[in-house]
PDB file of C-alpha atoms in Angstrom:
ATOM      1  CA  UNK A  27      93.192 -15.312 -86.010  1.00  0.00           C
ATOM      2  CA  UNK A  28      96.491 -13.977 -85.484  1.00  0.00           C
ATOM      3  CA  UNK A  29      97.336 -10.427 -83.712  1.00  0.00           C
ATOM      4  CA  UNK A  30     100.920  -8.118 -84.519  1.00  0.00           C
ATOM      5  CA  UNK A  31     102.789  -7.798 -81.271  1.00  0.00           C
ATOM      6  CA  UNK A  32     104.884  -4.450 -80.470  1.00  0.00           C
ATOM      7  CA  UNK A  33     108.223  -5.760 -81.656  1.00  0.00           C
ATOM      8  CA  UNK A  34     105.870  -6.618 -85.095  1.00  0.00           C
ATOM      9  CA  UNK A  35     105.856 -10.567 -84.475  1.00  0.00           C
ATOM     10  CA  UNK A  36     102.714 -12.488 -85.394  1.00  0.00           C
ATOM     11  CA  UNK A  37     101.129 -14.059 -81.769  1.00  0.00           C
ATOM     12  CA  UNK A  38      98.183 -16.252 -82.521  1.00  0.00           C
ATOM     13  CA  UNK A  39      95.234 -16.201 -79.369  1.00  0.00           C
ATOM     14  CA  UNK A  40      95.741 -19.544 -79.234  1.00  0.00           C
ATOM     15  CA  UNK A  41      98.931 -21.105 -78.578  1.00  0.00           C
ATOM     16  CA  UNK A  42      99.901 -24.390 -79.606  1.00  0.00           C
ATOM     17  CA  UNK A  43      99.534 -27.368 -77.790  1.00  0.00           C
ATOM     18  CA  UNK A  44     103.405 -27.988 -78.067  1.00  0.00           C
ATOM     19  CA  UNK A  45     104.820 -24.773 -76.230  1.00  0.00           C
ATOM     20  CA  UNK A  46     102.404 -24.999 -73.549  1.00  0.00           C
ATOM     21  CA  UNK A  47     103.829 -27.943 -72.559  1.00  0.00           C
ATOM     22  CA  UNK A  48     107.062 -27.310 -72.572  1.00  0.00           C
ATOM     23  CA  UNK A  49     106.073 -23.969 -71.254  1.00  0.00           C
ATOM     24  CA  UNK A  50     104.553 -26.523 -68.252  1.00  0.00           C
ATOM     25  CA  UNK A  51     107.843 -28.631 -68.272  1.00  0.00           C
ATOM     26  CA  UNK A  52     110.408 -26.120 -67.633  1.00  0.00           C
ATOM     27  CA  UNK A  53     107.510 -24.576 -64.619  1.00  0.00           C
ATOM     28  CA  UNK A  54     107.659 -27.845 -63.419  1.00  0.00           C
ATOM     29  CA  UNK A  55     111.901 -28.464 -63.450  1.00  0.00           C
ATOM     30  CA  UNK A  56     112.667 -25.116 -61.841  1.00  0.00           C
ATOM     31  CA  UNK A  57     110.145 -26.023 -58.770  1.00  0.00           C
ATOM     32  CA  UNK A  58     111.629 -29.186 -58.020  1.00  0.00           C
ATOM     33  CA  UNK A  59     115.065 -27.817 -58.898  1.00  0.00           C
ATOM     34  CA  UNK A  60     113.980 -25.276 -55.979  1.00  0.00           C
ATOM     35  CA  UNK A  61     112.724 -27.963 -53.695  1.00  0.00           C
ATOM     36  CA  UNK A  62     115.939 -30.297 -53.578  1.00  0.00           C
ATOM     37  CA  UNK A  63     117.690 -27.189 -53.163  1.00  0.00           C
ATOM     38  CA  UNK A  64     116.162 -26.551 -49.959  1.00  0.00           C
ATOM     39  CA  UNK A  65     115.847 -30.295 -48.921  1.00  0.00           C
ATOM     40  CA  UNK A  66     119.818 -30.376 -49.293  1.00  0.00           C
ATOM     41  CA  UNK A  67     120.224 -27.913 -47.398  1.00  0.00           C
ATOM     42  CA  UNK A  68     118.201 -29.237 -44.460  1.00  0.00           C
ATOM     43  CA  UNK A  69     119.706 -32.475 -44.699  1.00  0.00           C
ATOM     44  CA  UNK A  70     123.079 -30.941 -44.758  1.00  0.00           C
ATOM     45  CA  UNK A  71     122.702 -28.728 -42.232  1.00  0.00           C
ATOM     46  CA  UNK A  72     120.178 -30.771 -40.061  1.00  0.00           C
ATOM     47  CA  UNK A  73     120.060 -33.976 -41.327  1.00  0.00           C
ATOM     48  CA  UNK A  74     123.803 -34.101 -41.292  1.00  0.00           C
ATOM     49  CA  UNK A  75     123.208 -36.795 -44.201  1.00  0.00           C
ATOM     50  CA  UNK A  76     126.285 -37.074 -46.674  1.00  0.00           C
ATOM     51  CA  UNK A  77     125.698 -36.865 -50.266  1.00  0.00           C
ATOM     52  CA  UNK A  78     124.252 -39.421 -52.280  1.00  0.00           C
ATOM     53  CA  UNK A  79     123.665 -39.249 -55.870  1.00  0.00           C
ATOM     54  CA  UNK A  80     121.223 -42.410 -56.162  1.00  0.00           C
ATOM     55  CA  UNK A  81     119.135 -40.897 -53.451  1.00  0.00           C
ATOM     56  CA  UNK A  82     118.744 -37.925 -54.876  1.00  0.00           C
ATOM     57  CA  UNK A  83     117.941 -39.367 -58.252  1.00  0.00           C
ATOM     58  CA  UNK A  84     115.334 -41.212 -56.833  1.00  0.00           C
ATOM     59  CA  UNK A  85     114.046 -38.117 -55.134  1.00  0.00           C
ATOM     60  CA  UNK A  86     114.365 -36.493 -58.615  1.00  0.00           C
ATOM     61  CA  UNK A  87     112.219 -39.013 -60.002  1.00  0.00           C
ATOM     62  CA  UNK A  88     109.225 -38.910 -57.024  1.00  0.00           C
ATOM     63  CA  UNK A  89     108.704 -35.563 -57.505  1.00  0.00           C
ATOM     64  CA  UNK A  90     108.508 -35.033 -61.266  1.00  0.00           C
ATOM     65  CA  UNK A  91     106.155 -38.328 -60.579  1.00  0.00           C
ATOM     66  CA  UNK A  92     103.969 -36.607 -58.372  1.00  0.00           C
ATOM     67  CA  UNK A  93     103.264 -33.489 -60.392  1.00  0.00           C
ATOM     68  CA  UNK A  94     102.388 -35.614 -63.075  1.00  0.00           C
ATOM     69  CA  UNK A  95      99.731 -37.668 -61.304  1.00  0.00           C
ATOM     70  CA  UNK A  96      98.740 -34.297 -59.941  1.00  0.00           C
ATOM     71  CA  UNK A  97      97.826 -33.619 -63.633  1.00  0.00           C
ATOM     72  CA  UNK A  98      96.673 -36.920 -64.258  1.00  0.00           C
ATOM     73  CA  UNK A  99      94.279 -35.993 -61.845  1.00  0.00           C
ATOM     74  CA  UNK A 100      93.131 -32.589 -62.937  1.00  0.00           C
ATOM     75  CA  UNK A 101      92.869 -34.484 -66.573  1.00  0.00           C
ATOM     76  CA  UNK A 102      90.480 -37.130 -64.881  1.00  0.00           C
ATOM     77  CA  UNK A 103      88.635 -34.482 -63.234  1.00  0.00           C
ATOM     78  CA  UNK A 104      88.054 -32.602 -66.016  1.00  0.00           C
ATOM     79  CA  UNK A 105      86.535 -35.319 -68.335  1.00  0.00           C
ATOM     80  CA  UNK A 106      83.841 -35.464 -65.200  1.00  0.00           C
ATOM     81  CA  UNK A 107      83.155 -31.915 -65.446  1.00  0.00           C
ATOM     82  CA  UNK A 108      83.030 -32.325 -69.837  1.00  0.00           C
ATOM     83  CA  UNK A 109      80.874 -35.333 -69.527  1.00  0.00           C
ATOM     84  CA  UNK A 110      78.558 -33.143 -67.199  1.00  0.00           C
ATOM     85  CA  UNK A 111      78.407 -29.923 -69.408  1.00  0.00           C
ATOM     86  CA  UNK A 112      76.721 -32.084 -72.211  1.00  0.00           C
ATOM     87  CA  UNK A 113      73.132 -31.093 -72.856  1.00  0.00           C
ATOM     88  CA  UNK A 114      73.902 -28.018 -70.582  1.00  0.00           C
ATOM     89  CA  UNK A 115      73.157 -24.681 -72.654  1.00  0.00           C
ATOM     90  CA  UNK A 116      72.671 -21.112 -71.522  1.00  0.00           C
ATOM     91  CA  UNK A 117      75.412 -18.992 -70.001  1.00  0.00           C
ATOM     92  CA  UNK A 118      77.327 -20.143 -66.821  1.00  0.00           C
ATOM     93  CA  UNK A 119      76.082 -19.181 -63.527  1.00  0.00           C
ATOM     94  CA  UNK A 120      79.927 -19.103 -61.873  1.00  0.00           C
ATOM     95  CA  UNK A 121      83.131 -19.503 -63.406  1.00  0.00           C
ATOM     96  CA  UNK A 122      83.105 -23.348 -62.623  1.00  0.00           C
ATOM     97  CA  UNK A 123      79.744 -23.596 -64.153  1.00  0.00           C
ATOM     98  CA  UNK A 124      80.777 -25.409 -67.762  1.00  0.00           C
ATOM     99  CA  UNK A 125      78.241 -26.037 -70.531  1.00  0.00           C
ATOM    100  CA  UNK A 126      77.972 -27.822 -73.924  1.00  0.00           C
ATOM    101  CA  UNK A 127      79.320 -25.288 -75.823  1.00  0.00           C
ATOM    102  CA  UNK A 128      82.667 -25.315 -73.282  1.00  0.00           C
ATOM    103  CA  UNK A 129      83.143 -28.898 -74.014  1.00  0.00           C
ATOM    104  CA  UNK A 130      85.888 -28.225 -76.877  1.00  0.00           C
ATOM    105  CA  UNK A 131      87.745 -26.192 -74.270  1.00  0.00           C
ATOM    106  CA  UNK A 132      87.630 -28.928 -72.152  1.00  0.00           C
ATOM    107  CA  UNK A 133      88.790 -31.616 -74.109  1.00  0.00           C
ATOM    108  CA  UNK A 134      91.431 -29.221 -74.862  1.00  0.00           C
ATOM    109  CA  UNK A 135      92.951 -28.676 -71.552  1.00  0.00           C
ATOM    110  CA  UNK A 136      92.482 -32.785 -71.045  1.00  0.00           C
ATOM    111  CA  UNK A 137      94.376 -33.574 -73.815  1.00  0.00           C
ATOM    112  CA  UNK A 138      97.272 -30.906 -72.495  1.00  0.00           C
ATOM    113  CA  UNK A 139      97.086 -32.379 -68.941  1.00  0.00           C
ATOM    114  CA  UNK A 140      97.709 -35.786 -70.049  1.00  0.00           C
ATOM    115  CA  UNK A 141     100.727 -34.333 -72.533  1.00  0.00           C
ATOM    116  CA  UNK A 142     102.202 -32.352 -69.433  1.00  0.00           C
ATOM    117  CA  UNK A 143     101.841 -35.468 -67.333  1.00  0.00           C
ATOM    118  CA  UNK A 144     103.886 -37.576 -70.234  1.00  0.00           C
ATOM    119  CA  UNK A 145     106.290 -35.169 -70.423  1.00  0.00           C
ATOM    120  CA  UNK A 146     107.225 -34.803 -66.994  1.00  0.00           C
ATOM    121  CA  UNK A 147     107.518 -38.470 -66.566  1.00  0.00           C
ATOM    122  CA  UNK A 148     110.096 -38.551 -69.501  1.00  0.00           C
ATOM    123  CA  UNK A 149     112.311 -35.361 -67.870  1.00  0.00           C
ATOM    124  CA  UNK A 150     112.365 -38.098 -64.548  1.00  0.00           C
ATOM    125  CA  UNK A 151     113.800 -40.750 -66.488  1.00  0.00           C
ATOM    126  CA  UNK A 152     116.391 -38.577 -68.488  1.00  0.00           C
ATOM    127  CA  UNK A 153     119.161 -39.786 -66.626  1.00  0.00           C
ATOM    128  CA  UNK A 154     121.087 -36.322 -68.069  1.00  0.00           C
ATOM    129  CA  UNK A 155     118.558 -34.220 -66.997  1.00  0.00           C
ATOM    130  CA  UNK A 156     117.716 -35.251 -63.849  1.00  0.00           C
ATOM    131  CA  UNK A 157     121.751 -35.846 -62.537  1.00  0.00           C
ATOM    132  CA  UNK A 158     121.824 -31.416 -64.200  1.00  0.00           C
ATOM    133  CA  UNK A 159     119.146 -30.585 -61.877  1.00  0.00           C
ATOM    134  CA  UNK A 160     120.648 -32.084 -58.900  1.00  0.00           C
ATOM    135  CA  UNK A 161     124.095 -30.693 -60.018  1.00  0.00           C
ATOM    136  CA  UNK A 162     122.364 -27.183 -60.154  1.00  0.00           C
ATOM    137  CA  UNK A 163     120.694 -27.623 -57.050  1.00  0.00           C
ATOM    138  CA  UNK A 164     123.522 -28.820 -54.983  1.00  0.00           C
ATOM    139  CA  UNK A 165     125.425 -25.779 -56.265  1.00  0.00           C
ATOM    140  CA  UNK A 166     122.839 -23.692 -55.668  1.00  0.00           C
ATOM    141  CA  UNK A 167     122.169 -24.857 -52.228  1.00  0.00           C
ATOM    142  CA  UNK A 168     125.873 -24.519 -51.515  1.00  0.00           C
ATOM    143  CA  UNK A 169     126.098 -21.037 -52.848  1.00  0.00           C
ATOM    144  CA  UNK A 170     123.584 -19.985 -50.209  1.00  0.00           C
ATOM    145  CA  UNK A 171     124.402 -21.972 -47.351  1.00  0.00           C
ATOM    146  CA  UNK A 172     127.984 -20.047 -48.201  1.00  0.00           C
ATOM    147  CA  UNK A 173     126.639 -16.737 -48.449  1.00  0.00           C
ATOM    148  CA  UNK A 174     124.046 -16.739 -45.397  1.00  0.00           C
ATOM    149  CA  UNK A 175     126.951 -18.536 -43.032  1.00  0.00           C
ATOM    150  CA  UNK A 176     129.933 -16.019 -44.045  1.00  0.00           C
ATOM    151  CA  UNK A 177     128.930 -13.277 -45.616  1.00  0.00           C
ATOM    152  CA  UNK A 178     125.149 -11.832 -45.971  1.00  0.00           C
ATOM    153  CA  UNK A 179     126.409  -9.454 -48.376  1.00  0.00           C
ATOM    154  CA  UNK A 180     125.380  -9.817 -51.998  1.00  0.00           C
ATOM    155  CA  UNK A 181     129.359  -9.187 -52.781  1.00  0.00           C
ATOM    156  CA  UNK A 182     130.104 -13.058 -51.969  1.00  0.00           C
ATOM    157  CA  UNK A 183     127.626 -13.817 -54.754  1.00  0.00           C
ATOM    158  CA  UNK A 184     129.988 -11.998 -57.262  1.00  0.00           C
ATOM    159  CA  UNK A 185     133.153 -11.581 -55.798  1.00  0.00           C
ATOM    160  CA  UNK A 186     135.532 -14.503 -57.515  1.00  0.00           C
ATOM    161  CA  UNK A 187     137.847 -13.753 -54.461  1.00  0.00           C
ATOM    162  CA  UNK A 188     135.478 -13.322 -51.266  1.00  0.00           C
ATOM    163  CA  UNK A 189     133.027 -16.576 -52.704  1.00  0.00           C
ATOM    164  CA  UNK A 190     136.562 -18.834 -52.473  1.00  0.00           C
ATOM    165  CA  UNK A 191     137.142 -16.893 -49.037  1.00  0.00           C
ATOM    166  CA  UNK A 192     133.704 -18.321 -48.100  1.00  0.00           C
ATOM    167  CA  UNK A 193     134.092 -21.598 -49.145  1.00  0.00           C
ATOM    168  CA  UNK A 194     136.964 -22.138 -46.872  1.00  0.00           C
ATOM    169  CA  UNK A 195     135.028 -21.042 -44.230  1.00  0.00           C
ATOM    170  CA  UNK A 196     132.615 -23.209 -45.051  1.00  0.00           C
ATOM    171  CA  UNK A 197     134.913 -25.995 -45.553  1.00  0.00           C
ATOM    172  CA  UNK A 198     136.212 -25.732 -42.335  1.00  0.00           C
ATOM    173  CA  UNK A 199     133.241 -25.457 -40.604  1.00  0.00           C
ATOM    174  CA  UNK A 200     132.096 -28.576 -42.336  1.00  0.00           C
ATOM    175  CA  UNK A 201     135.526 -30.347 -41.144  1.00  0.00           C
ATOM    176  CA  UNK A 202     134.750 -29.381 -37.669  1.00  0.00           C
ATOM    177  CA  UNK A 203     130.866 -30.582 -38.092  1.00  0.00           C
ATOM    178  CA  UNK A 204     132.621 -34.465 -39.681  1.00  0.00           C
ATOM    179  CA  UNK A 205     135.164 -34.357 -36.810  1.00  0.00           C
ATOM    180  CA  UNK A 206     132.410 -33.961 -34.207  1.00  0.00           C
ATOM    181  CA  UNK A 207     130.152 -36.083 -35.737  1.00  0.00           C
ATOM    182  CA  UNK A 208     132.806 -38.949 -35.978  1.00  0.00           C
ATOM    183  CA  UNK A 209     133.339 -38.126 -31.920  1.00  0.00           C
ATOM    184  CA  UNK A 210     129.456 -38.207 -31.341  1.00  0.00           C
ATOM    185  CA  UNK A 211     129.265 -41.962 -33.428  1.00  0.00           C
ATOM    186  CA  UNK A 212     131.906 -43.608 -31.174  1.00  0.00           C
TER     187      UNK A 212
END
């Protein structure tokens, strides 16, 4: 059954199996993108760790790992829950309450988990991928680090000329940071 949407595209109720997986995978990329954005900037800034491209690989790789077993789990959950709606009939009591006739449903969203799960294990070994999403994240990370430390207005964000002002601050402030650091190691 298939519905006309306002712009007079045909949008089935149901989508397909495919785009809701990569619908999952892209989810997935921009909230670890987001979360070794902010771990680089704490170890920058707190850490004072230097930049290391196998480490954050690896890092890459644990947390596209982990969101996978998360739905690994959810998948292994869920057959419980199917394998306890059989012989159930009536209408639910809550909305966790599953019967026979939800079963299909079920299997459905099992058979997506495990797909989501496989997917997001190949985006950690996609050497590509994974060294883009650190790229993007670094720069990211430095564009706000920039902006919050020299300039809190959104004009540094846009401004060609007041963003290289910024770096420089940056850089020097940075220089300073090595110099001391190199005083503190001795």
């Amino acid at each position: 059954m298939a519905t006309v949407g306002r712009g007079g595209g045909v949008f089935s109720h149901r989508s397909r199996t495919a785009d809701i997986v990569e619908d999952a995978a892209l989810l997935a990329t921009a909230a670890v993108r987001i979360a070794v954005k902010n771990l680089l900037i704490v170890r920058a800034l707190r850490d004072r760790a230097d930049f290391d491209e196998r480490w954050w690989r690896s890092a890459v790789e644990r947390e596209f790992e982990l969101l996978a077993a998360e739905n690994e789990a959810d998948a292994t959950r869920l057959e419980g829950v199917r394998a306890a709606a059989k012989g159930k009939i009536g209408r639910a009591l809550h909305p966790a309450d599953f019967r026979a006739r939800d079963r299909p449903v079920l299997k459905r969203r099992i058979r997506i988990l495990r797909r989501i799960a496989t997917r997001l294990r190949e985006i950690a070994v996609d050497e590509d991928a994974v060294l883009a999403l650190v790229g993007q994240a670094r720069q990211t990370a430095l564009d706000e680090i920039t902006t919050a430390r020299h300039d809190p207005s959104p004009r540094a964000t846009t401004d060609p000329g007041e963003r290289a002002a910024g770096l420089a601050f940056l850089a020097d402030d940075l220089a300073a940071l090595a110099a001391g650091r190199s005083i503190d190691d001795e």
